[in-house]
CSV table of C-alpha atoms and ligand atoms in Angstrom, one decimal:
chain,number,residue,atom,x,y,z
A,1,MET,CA,116.7,75.5,94.1
A,2,LYS,CA,114.3,72.6,93.9
A,3,TYR,CA,111.3,74.7,94.9
A,4,GLY,CA,112.3,77.8,93.0
A,5,VAL,CA,111.4,79.2,89.6
A,6,ASN,CA,112.7,77.8,86.3
A,7,GLU,CA,113.9,79.8,83.3
A,8,GLN,CA,110.4,80.1,81.8
A,9,GLY,CA,109.1,81.6,85.0
A,10,TYR,CA,107.3,78.5,86.3
A,11,TYR,CA,107.1,76.8,89.7
A,12,GLY,CA,106.2,73.3,88.6
A,13,ASP,CA,102.8,73.8,86.8
A,14,PHE,CA,102.3,77.3,88.1
A,15,GLY,CA,103.5,80.8,87.3
A,16,GLY,CA,104.3,82.2,83.8
A,17,ALA,CA,103.1,85.5,82.4
A,18,TYR,CA,99.6,85.4,81.1
A,19,ILE,CA,99.2,89.0,80.1
A,20,PRO,CA,97.6,91.1,77.3
A,21,GLU,CA,99.8,91.8,74.3
A,22,MET,CA,99.9,95.5,75.4
A,23,LEU,CA,101.6,94.7,78.7
A,24,TYR,CA,104.2,92.6,77.1
A,25,PRO,CA,106.9,95.3,76.7
A,26,ASN,CA,106.5,96.4,80.4
A,27,VAL,CA,106.8,92.9,81.8
A,28,GLU,CA,109.5,91.9,79.3
A,29,GLU,CA,111.6,94.9,80.3
A,30,LEU,CA,111.3,93.9,84.0
A,31,ARG,CA,112.1,90.3,83.2
A,32,GLN,CA,115.3,91.2,81.3
A,33,GLN,CA,116.5,93.8,83.8
A,34,TYR,CA,115.5,92.9,87.3
A,35,LEU,CA,118.2,90.3,88.1
A,36,ASN,CA,121.0,92.5,86.8
A,37,ILE,CA,119.7,95.5,88.8
A,38,ILE,CA,119.0,93.7,92.1
A,39,ASN,CA,122.3,91.9,92.0
A,40,ASP,CA,124.2,95.1,91.4
A,41,ALA,CA,126.5,96.2,94.3
A,42,ASP,CA,125.1,99.7,94.3
A,43,PHE,CA,121.5,98.5,94.5
A,44,LYS,CA,122.3,96.1,97.3
A,45,ALA,CA,124.1,98.7,99.3
A,46,GLU,CA,121.2,101.2,99.1
A,47,PHE,CA,118.6,98.4,99.7
A,48,ASN,CA,120.4,97.2,102.8
A,49,GLN,CA,121.0,100.7,104.1
A,50,LEU,CA,117.4,101.6,103.8
A,51,LEU,CA,116.2,98.4,105.4
A,52,LYS,CA,118.5,99.1,108.3
A,53,ASP,CA,118.1,102.9,108.9
A,54,TYR,CA,114.6,103.5,107.5
A,55,VAL,CA,112.7,100.3,108.1
A,56,GLY,CA,114.5,99.4,111.3
A,57,ARG,CA,115.8,96.0,110.4
A,58,PRO,CA,116.7,93.5,111.5
A,59,SER,CA,113.3,93.0,113.0
A,60,PRO,CA,113.6,91.1,116.3
A,61,LEU,CA,112.9,87.4,116.7
A,62,TYR,CA,111.1,87.5,120.0
A,63,HIS,CA,110.8,84.4,122.3
A,64,ALA,CA,107.3,84.7,123.6
A,65,LYS,CA,107.6,83.0,127.0
A,66,ARG,CA,104.1,83.2,128.4
A,67,TYR,CA,102.7,82.3,125.0
A,68,SER,CA,105.1,79.3,124.7
A,69,GLU,CA,104.0,78.0,128.1
A,70,LYS,CA,100.4,78.1,127.0
A,71,TYR,CA,101.1,76.0,124.0
A,72,GLY,CA,103.9,73.8,125.5
A,73,CYS,CA,106.7,74.5,123.1
A,74,ASN,CA,109.1,77.4,122.2
A,75,ILE,CA,107.4,80.1,120.2
A,76,PHE,CA,109.3,82.8,118.4
A,77,LEU,CA,107.6,85.7,116.8
A,78,LYS,CA,109.3,87.4,113.8
A,79,ARG,CA,108.4,91.0,114.5
A,80,GLU,CA,107.6,92.4,111.1
A,81,ASP,CA,104.9,94.4,113.0
A,82,LEU,CA,107.8,96.6,114.3
A,83,ASN,CA,108.8,97.7,110.8
A,84,HIS,CA,108.3,101.3,109.7
A,85,THR,CA,104.6,101.5,108.5
A,86,GLY,CA,103.7,98.5,110.5
A,87,SER,CA,104.1,95.4,108.4
A,88,HIS,CA,106.4,93.4,106.1
A,89,LYS,CA,105.1,95.2,103.0
A,90,ILE,CA,107.7,98.0,103.2
A,91,ASN,CA,110.5,95.5,102.4
A,92,ASN,CA,109.1,94.9,99.0
A,93,ALA,CA,108.1,98.5,98.4
A,94,ILE,CA,111.7,99.7,99.0
A,95,GLY,CA,113.1,97.0,96.7
A,96,GLN,CA,110.7,97.9,93.9
A,97,ILE,CA,111.1,101.7,94.2
A,98,LEU,CA,114.9,101.3,93.9
A,99,LEU,CA,114.3,99.1,90.9
A,100,ALA,CA,111.9,101.6,89.3
A,101,GLU,CA,114.4,104.4,89.8
A,102,ARG,CA,117.1,102.4,88.0
A,103,LEU,CA,114.6,101.6,85.2
A,104,GLY,CA,114.1,105.4,84.7
A,105,LYS,CA,110.4,105.3,85.7
A,106,LYS,CA,108.8,108.6,86.8
A,107,ARG,CA,105.5,107.4,88.1
A,108,ILE,CA,104.4,104.6,90.5
A,109,ILE,CA,101.1,102.8,90.6
A,110,ALA,CA,99.9,100.2,93.1
A,111,GLU,CA,96.9,98.3,94.3
A,112,THR,CA,96.0,97.8,98.0
A,113,GLY,CA,93.7,95.7,100.1
A,114,ALA,CA,94.2,96.4,103.8
A,115,GLY,CA,95.9,99.7,102.8
A,116,GLN,CA,99.2,98.4,104.1
A,117,HIS,CA,100.8,98.0,100.7
A,118,GLY,CA,99.4,101.3,99.6
A,119,VAL,CA,100.8,103.0,102.7
A,120,ALA,CA,104.2,101.3,102.1
A,121,THR,CA,104.2,102.4,98.5
A,122,ALA,CA,103.1,106.0,99.2
A,123,THR,CA,105.8,106.1,101.9
A,124,VAL,CA,108.7,105.1,99.6
A,125,CYS,CA,107.4,107.4,96.8
A,126,ALA,CA,107.5,110.3,99.3
A,127,LEU,CA,111.0,109.1,100.3
A,128,LYS,CA,112.1,109.3,96.7
A,129,GLY,CA,109.9,112.2,95.5
A,130,ILE,CA,108.1,110.1,92.9
A,131,GLU,CA,104.4,110.5,91.8
A,132,CYS,CA,102.2,107.8,93.4
A,133,VAL,CA,98.7,106.6,92.4
A,134,VAL,CA,97.1,103.9,94.6
A,135,TYR,CA,94.0,101.8,93.5
A,136,MET,CA,91.9,100.6,96.4
A,137,GLY,CA,88.5,98.9,96.5
A,138,GLU,CA,85.6,101.2,97.6
A,139,ILE,CA,84.7,98.8,100.5
A,140,ASP,CA,88.3,98.6,101.6
A,141,ILE,CA,88.4,102.4,101.5
A,142,GLN,CA,85.5,102.4,104.0
A,143,ARG,CA,86.9,99.8,106.4
A,144,GLN,CA,90.5,101.1,106.3
A,145,ALA,CA,89.9,104.8,106.6
A,146,PRO,CA,93.1,105.6,108.7
A,147,ASN,CA,95.3,104.1,106.0
A,148,VAL,CA,93.5,106.1,103.3
A,149,ALA,CA,94.2,109.3,105.2
A,150,ARG,CA,97.9,108.2,105.7
A,151,MET,CA,98.3,107.7,101.9
A,152,LYS,CA,96.8,111.1,101.2
A,153,MET,CA,99.0,112.7,103.8
A,154,LEU,CA,102.1,111.1,102.2
A,155,GLY,CA,101.1,112.8,98.9
A,156,ALA,CA,99.6,109.8,97.0
A,157,THR,CA,96.4,109.9,95.0
A,158,VAL,CA,93.9,107.2,96.1
A,159,VAL,CA,91.6,106.0,93.3
A,160,PRO,CA,88.5,103.9,94.3
A,161,ALA,CA,87.8,100.7,92.5
A,162,THR,CA,84.1,100.4,92.1
A,163,SER,CA,83.5,97.2,90.2
A,164,GLY,CA,82.9,93.7,91.4
A,165,SER,CA,83.3,93.1,95.1
A,166,LYS,CA,85.0,96.5,95.4
A,167,THR,CA,88.0,95.0,97.1
A,168,LEU,CA,91.5,93.9,96.4
A,169,LYS,CA,91.0,91.9,93.2
A,170,ASP,CA,89.1,94.8,91.6
A,171,ALA,CA,91.8,97.3,92.6
A,172,THR,CA,94.3,95.0,91.0
A,173,ASN,CA,92.3,95.0,87.8
A,174,GLU,CA,92.2,98.8,87.7
A,175,ALA,CA,96.0,99.0,88.3
A,176,MET,CA,96.6,96.7,85.4
A,177,ARG,CA,94.5,98.9,83.2
A,178,ASP,CA,96.4,102.0,84.2
A,179,TRP,CA,99.7,100.2,83.4
A,180,ILE,CA,98.5,99.3,80.0
A,181,ALA,CA,97.6,102.9,79.3
A,182,ASN,CA,101.0,104.2,80.7
A,183,PRO,CA,103.6,101.7,79.6
A,184,VAL,CA,106.7,103.8,79.3
A,185,ASP,CA,107.0,106.1,82.3
A,186,THR,CA,105.1,104.0,85.0
A,187,HIS,CA,106.2,101.1,87.2
A,188,TYR,CA,103.5,99.0,88.8
A,189,ILE,CA,104.5,98.0,92.4
A,190,ILE,CA,102.6,94.7,93.0
A,191,GLY,CA,102.3,94.1,96.8
A,192,SER,CA,102.4,90.3,97.0
A,193,VAL,CA,104.0,87.3,95.3
A,194,VAL,CA,101.3,87.3,92.6
A,195,GLY,CA,101.1,88.7,89.1
A,196,PRO,CA,103.0,87.7,85.9
A,197,TYR,CA,106.6,86.5,86.2
A,198,PRO,CA,109.0,88.0,87.3
A,199,TYR,CA,106.9,89.6,90.0
A,200,PRO,CA,106.3,86.5,92.2
A,201,GLU,CA,110.0,85.8,92.2
A,202,MET,CA,111.1,89.4,92.6
A,203,VAL,CA,108.8,90.0,95.6
A,204,ALA,CA,109.8,86.7,97.2
A,205,GLN,CA,113.4,87.7,97.0
A,206,PHE,CA,112.8,91.1,98.5
A,207,GLN,CA,110.8,89.5,101.4
A,208,SER,CA,113.3,86.7,101.8
A,209,ILE,CA,115.2,89.0,104.2
A,210,ILE,CA,112.7,87.7,106.8
A,211,SER,CA,113.9,84.1,106.8
A,212,GLN,CA,117.5,85.2,106.2
A,213,GLU,CA,117.5,87.1,109.5
A,214,THR,CA,115.4,84.4,111.2
A,215,LYS,CA,118.0,81.7,110.7
A,216,LYS,CA,120.8,83.8,112.3
A,217,GLN,CA,118.5,84.9,115.1
A,218,LEU,CA,117.3,81.4,115.9
A,219,LEU,CA,120.8,80.2,116.0
A,220,ALA,CA,121.6,82.8,118.6
A,221,HIS,CA,118.5,82.0,120.7
A,222,THR,CA,118.6,78.2,120.5
A,223,GLY,CA,121.9,77.1,119.1
A,224,LYS,CA,120.1,75.7,116.1
A,225,GLU,CA,119.4,77.4,112.7
A,226,LEU,CA,116.4,75.2,112.0
A,227,PRO,CA,113.1,75.2,113.9
A,228,GLU,CA,110.5,72.4,113.8
A,229,TYR,CA,107.8,74.6,112.4
A,230,VAL,CA,107.6,77.8,110.4
A,231,MET,CA,104.2,79.4,110.2
A,232,ALA,CA,102.7,82.5,108.4
A,233,CYS,CA,99.3,83.7,107.1
A,234,VAL,CA,98.6,83.8,103.4
A,235,GLY,CA,96.7,86.4,101.4
A,236,GLY,CA,98.7,86.5,98.2
A,237,GLY,CA,101.5,85.0,100.2
A,238,SER,CA,104.4,87.5,100.4
A,239,ASN,CA,105.1,87.4,104.2
A,240,ALA,CA,104.7,83.6,104.0
A,241,MET,CA,107.1,83.3,101.1
A,242,GLY,CA,109.6,85.6,102.8
A,243,MET,CA,109.3,83.5,106.0
A,244,PHE,CA,109.6,80.2,104.1
A,245,TYR,CA,112.3,81.2,101.5
A,246,HIS,CA,115.5,80.1,103.2
A,247,PHE,CA,113.9,77.1,104.9
A,248,LEU,CA,112.5,75.6,101.6
A,249,ASP,CA,115.4,73.3,101.1
A,250,ASP,CA,115.6,72.3,104.7
A,251,GLU,CA,113.1,69.4,104.3
A,252,GLY,CA,112.9,68.7,108.0
A,253,VAL,CA,111.3,72.1,108.7
A,254,LYS,CA,107.5,71.9,108.5
A,255,LEU,CA,106.0,74.9,106.7
A,256,ILE,CA,102.5,75.9,107.6
A,257,ALA,CA,100.5,78.5,105.6
A,258,VAL,CA,97.3,79.8,107.1
A,259,GLU,CA,94.5,81.1,104.9
A,260,ALA,CA,91.3,83.0,105.8
A,261,ALA,CA,88.3,80.8,106.1
A,262,GLY,CA,86.1,83.8,106.7
A,263,LYS,CA,82.7,82.7,108.2
A,264,GLY,CA,83.7,79.0,107.5
A,265,VAL,CA,85.2,77.2,104.5
A,266,ASP,CA,81.8,76.0,103.3
A,267,SER,CA,79.8,79.1,104.3
A,268,GLY,CA,80.0,80.8,100.9
A,269,HIS,CA,81.9,83.7,102.7
A,270,SER,CA,85.5,82.6,102.6
A,271,ALA,CA,89.0,83.2,101.2
A,272,ALA,CA,90.4,79.7,101.8
A,273,THR,CA,91.9,79.4,98.3
A,274,THR,CA,93.6,76.0,98.5
A,275,ALA,CA,90.5,74.4,100.1
A,276,LEU,CA,88.0,75.8,97.6
A,277,GLY,CA,90.1,76.7,94.6
A,278,LYS,CA,91.0,75.1,91.3
A,279,GLU,CA,93.9,75.7,88.9
A,280,GLY,CA,93.4,78.6,86.5
A,281,VAL,CA,94.8,82.0,85.6
A,282,LEU,CA,94.5,85.0,87.8
A,283,HIS,CA,96.2,88.4,87.5
A,284,GLY,CA,98.8,87.2,85.0
A,285,SER,CA,99.8,83.9,86.4
A,286,ARG,CA,98.7,80.3,86.4
A,287,THR,CA,97.9,79.4,90.0
A,288,ILE,CA,95.1,78.2,92.3
A,289,LEU,CA,92.0,80.4,92.6
A,290,MET,CA,88.5,80.4,93.7
A,291,GLN,CA,86.3,80.1,90.7
A,292,THR,CA,82.9,78.9,89.5
A,293,GLU,CA,82.3,75.9,87.3
A,294,ASP,CA,82.6,78.2,84.2
A,295,GLY,CA,85.7,79.9,85.4
A,296,GLN,CA,84.4,83.1,86.9
A,297,VAL,CA,86.4,84.4,89.8
A,298,VAL,CA,84.4,83.9,93.1
A,299,GLU,CA,84.2,86.9,95.4
A,300,PRO,CA,86.3,86.1,98.4
A,301,TYR,CA,85.5,87.2,101.9
A,302,SER,CA,87.5,87.6,105.1
A,303,ILE,CA,87.2,90.0,108.0
A,304,SER,CA,90.8,90.9,107.3
A,305,ALA,CA,91.2,93.0,104.2
A,306,GLY,CA,94.8,91.7,103.6
A,307,LEU,CA,93.6,88.1,103.3
A,308,ASP,CA,90.6,88.9,101.2
A,309,TYR,CA,92.0,87.7,97.9
A,310,PRO,CA,90.6,84.8,95.7
A,311,GLY,CA,94.1,83.4,94.7
A,312,ILE,CA,97.5,82.7,96.0
A,313,GLY,CA,100.9,83.2,94.5
A,314,PRO,CA,102.1,80.6,92.0
A,315,GLN,CA,104.9,79.4,94.2
A,316,HIS,CA,102.4,78.7,97.0
A,317,ALA,CA,100.2,76.8,94.5
A,318,HIS,CA,103.3,74.7,93.7
A,319,LEU,CA,104.3,74.1,97.4
A,320,HIS,CA,100.7,73.1,98.1
A,321,LYS,CA,100.5,70.7,95.1
A,322,ILE,CA,103.7,68.9,95.9
A,323,ASN,CA,103.0,69.0,99.7
A,324,ARG,CA,106.1,70.9,100.7
A,325,ALA,CA,104.0,73.2,102.8
A,326,LYS,CA,100.7,72.5,104.5
A,327,TYR,CA,97.8,74.9,103.8
A,328,VAL,CA,95.1,75.3,106.4
A,329,SER,CA,92.5,77.9,107.2
A,330,ILE,CA,91.2,79.8,110.2
A,331,THR,CA,87.8,81.6,110.6
A,332,ASP,CA,87.2,85.3,111.4
A,333,GLU,CA,86.2,84.4,114.9
A,334,GLU,CA,89.2,82.2,115.6
A,335,SER,CA,91.5,84.9,114.4
A,336,LEU,CA,89.9,87.6,116.6
A,337,GLN,CA,90.2,85.3,119.6
A,338,ALA,CA,93.8,84.7,118.8
A,339,GLY,CA,94.4,88.4,118.5
A,340,LEU,CA,93.0,88.9,122.0
A,341,LEU,CA,95.0,86.1,123.4
A,342,LEU,CA,98.3,87.5,122.1
A,343,SER,CA,97.4,90.9,123.3
A,344,GLN,CA,96.8,89.7,126.9
A,345,THR,CA,99.6,87.1,127.1
A,346,GLU,CA,102.4,89.1,125.5
A,347,GLY,CA,101.2,92.7,125.3
A,348,ILE,CA,101.3,92.7,121.5
A,349,ILE,CA,98.1,93.6,119.5
A,350,PRO,CA,98.6,91.8,116.1
A,351,ALA,CA,97.1,92.6,112.7
A,352,ILE,CA,94.1,90.4,112.2
A,353,GLU,CA,96.0,88.9,109.2
A,354,SER,CA,98.8,87.8,111.5
A,355,ALA,CA,96.3,86.6,114.1
A,356,HIS,CA,95.2,83.9,111.6
A,357,ALA,CA,98.6,82.3,111.8
A,358,LEU,CA,98.6,82.5,115.6
A,359,ALA,CA,95.1,80.9,115.8
A,360,TYR,CA,96.3,77.7,114.1
A,361,LEU,CA,98.5,77.0,117.2
A,362,GLU,CA,95.2,75.9,118.9
A,363,LYS,CA,94.9,73.0,116.4
A,364,MET,CA,98.5,71.7,116.7
A,365,GLN,CA,100.2,69.3,119.1
A,366,PHE,CA,103.7,70.0,120.2
A,367,GLN,CA,106.7,68.3,121.9
A,368,LYS,CA,108.0,70.6,124.6
A,369,ASP,CA,111.3,71.1,122.8
A,370,ASP,CA,109.8,72.1,119.5
A,371,ASN,CA,110.9,75.5,118.2
A,372,VAL,CA,108.1,77.3,116.3
A,373,VAL,CA,108.6,80.5,114.3
A,374,ILE,CA,105.6,82.5,113.4
A,375,CYS,CA,105.7,85.6,111.2
A,376,LEU,CA,103.9,88.4,112.9
A,377,SER,CA,103.3,90.2,109.6
A,378,GLY,CA,101.8,93.4,111.0
A,379,ARG,CA,100.5,95.4,113.9
A,380,GLY,CA,96.9,95.7,115.0
A,381,ASP,CA,96.5,99.5,115.0
A,382,LYS,CA,94.7,99.5,111.7
A,383,ASP,CA,92.3,96.8,113.0
A,384,LEU,CA,91.3,98.4,116.3
A,385,ASP,CA,87.8,99.3,115.0
A,386,THR,CA,87.2,95.7,114.0
A,387,TYR,CA,88.4,94.4,117.4
A,388,ILE,CA,86.4,97.0,119.2
A,389,LYS,CA,83.2,96.1,117.4
A,390,TYR,CA,83.7,92.3,118.0
A,391,PHE,CA,84.7,92.5,121.7
A,392,GLY,CA,82.4,95.5,122.4
A,393,TYR,CA,85.0,97.7,124.1
B,401,PLP,C1,98.9,92.5,103.3
B,401,PLP,C2,99.1,91.8,104.5
B,401,PLP,C3,99.1,90.4,104.6
B,401,PLP,C4,98.8,89.5,103.4
B,401,PLP,O1,99.6,89.7,102.3
B,401,PLP,P1,100.7,88.5,102.0
B,401,PLP,O2,101.2,88.9,100.6
B,401,PLP,O3,100.0,87.2,102.0
B,401,PLP,O4,101.7,88.6,103.0
B,401,PLP,C5,99.3,89.8,105.8
B,401,PLP,N1,99.6,90.5,106.9
B,401,PLP,C6,99.6,91.9,106.9
B,401,PLP,C7,99.8,92.6,108.2
B,401,PLP,C8,99.3,92.6,105.7
B,401,PLP,O5,99.4,93.9,105.7
């Protein structure tokens, strides 16, 4: 696949595994084993069964009629918000717990931003009866209290990350430290298409179920497998990579990735990585990240905890550099307005992350026959407090 990973773990100039010597055995074990394991018939059977009976897949592809009328095209929402635990993250969590089991691991660690990946991980650990430790930034713990309670109820230990901006990137650092200290019995479930190779590839493959289903569903709806546009929001980039995956080689399909501009790209409070970032190494891979002149990571900001990350996955960095996908950004305010519009036009309250992708519709021009697929990555329940504060309900 032209846009895929090469044998060294690179997507063009990006990717690889930039890790401390002490992590090498863990990552190398994964690299050597993951393809054999996930291509094994027994693994596939269990993965597909759980996606069907536990997650509720296939998630519907919903033709949003009133919404389509407003924008003058045919808009289809890929309903990852209807998954068990409320977002796309469960797809990856199930894939990785089945992998960890087959690697003989007895303990799971994870990092989380919005808490969605932490909840997904705590959920699959409960399902499998495996010990679970989740690292979470102290600020995220405050703004995502219901998800913290959920993780605890599911039996996970939630450890606050208190350094730096006390958000996702700091939680990621803490999780890496834990893994270095516990190399033999622990598997680290990374929640997005980031980290050292093979994580970005592995997570993209687990999430690729999104576009695999979409092609079939779109064919049933429209008589065509290929839409004009495919859109998704990007934090680290896993829902977007899953949504793009099976469309990458269909060059006629325009891919649009929406980042969080926060209070504005140039406001100093933003997470618009491709607009502001430069090439460098973050959390184990060469990618694009927001950094100062001397290479310090810039603290990102977004109203949505899931997009509040200073980098993007290496495959996104590649798709951006070679212009296969278009990277744009949307402010806090624009995303909240888009969340309100979807709620009142279709009766669906989206996660604020997903609302970023929806908001970009305002900036596009369509032909009336255009088919547009948008990944509705998650539901808005976790964000109600933020919506309430903004709209004053
Ligand atoms: C975590 C999250 C995101 C961002 O993560 P990606 O890896 O970029 O997909 C987007 N939407 C929701 C609902 C999330 O929970």
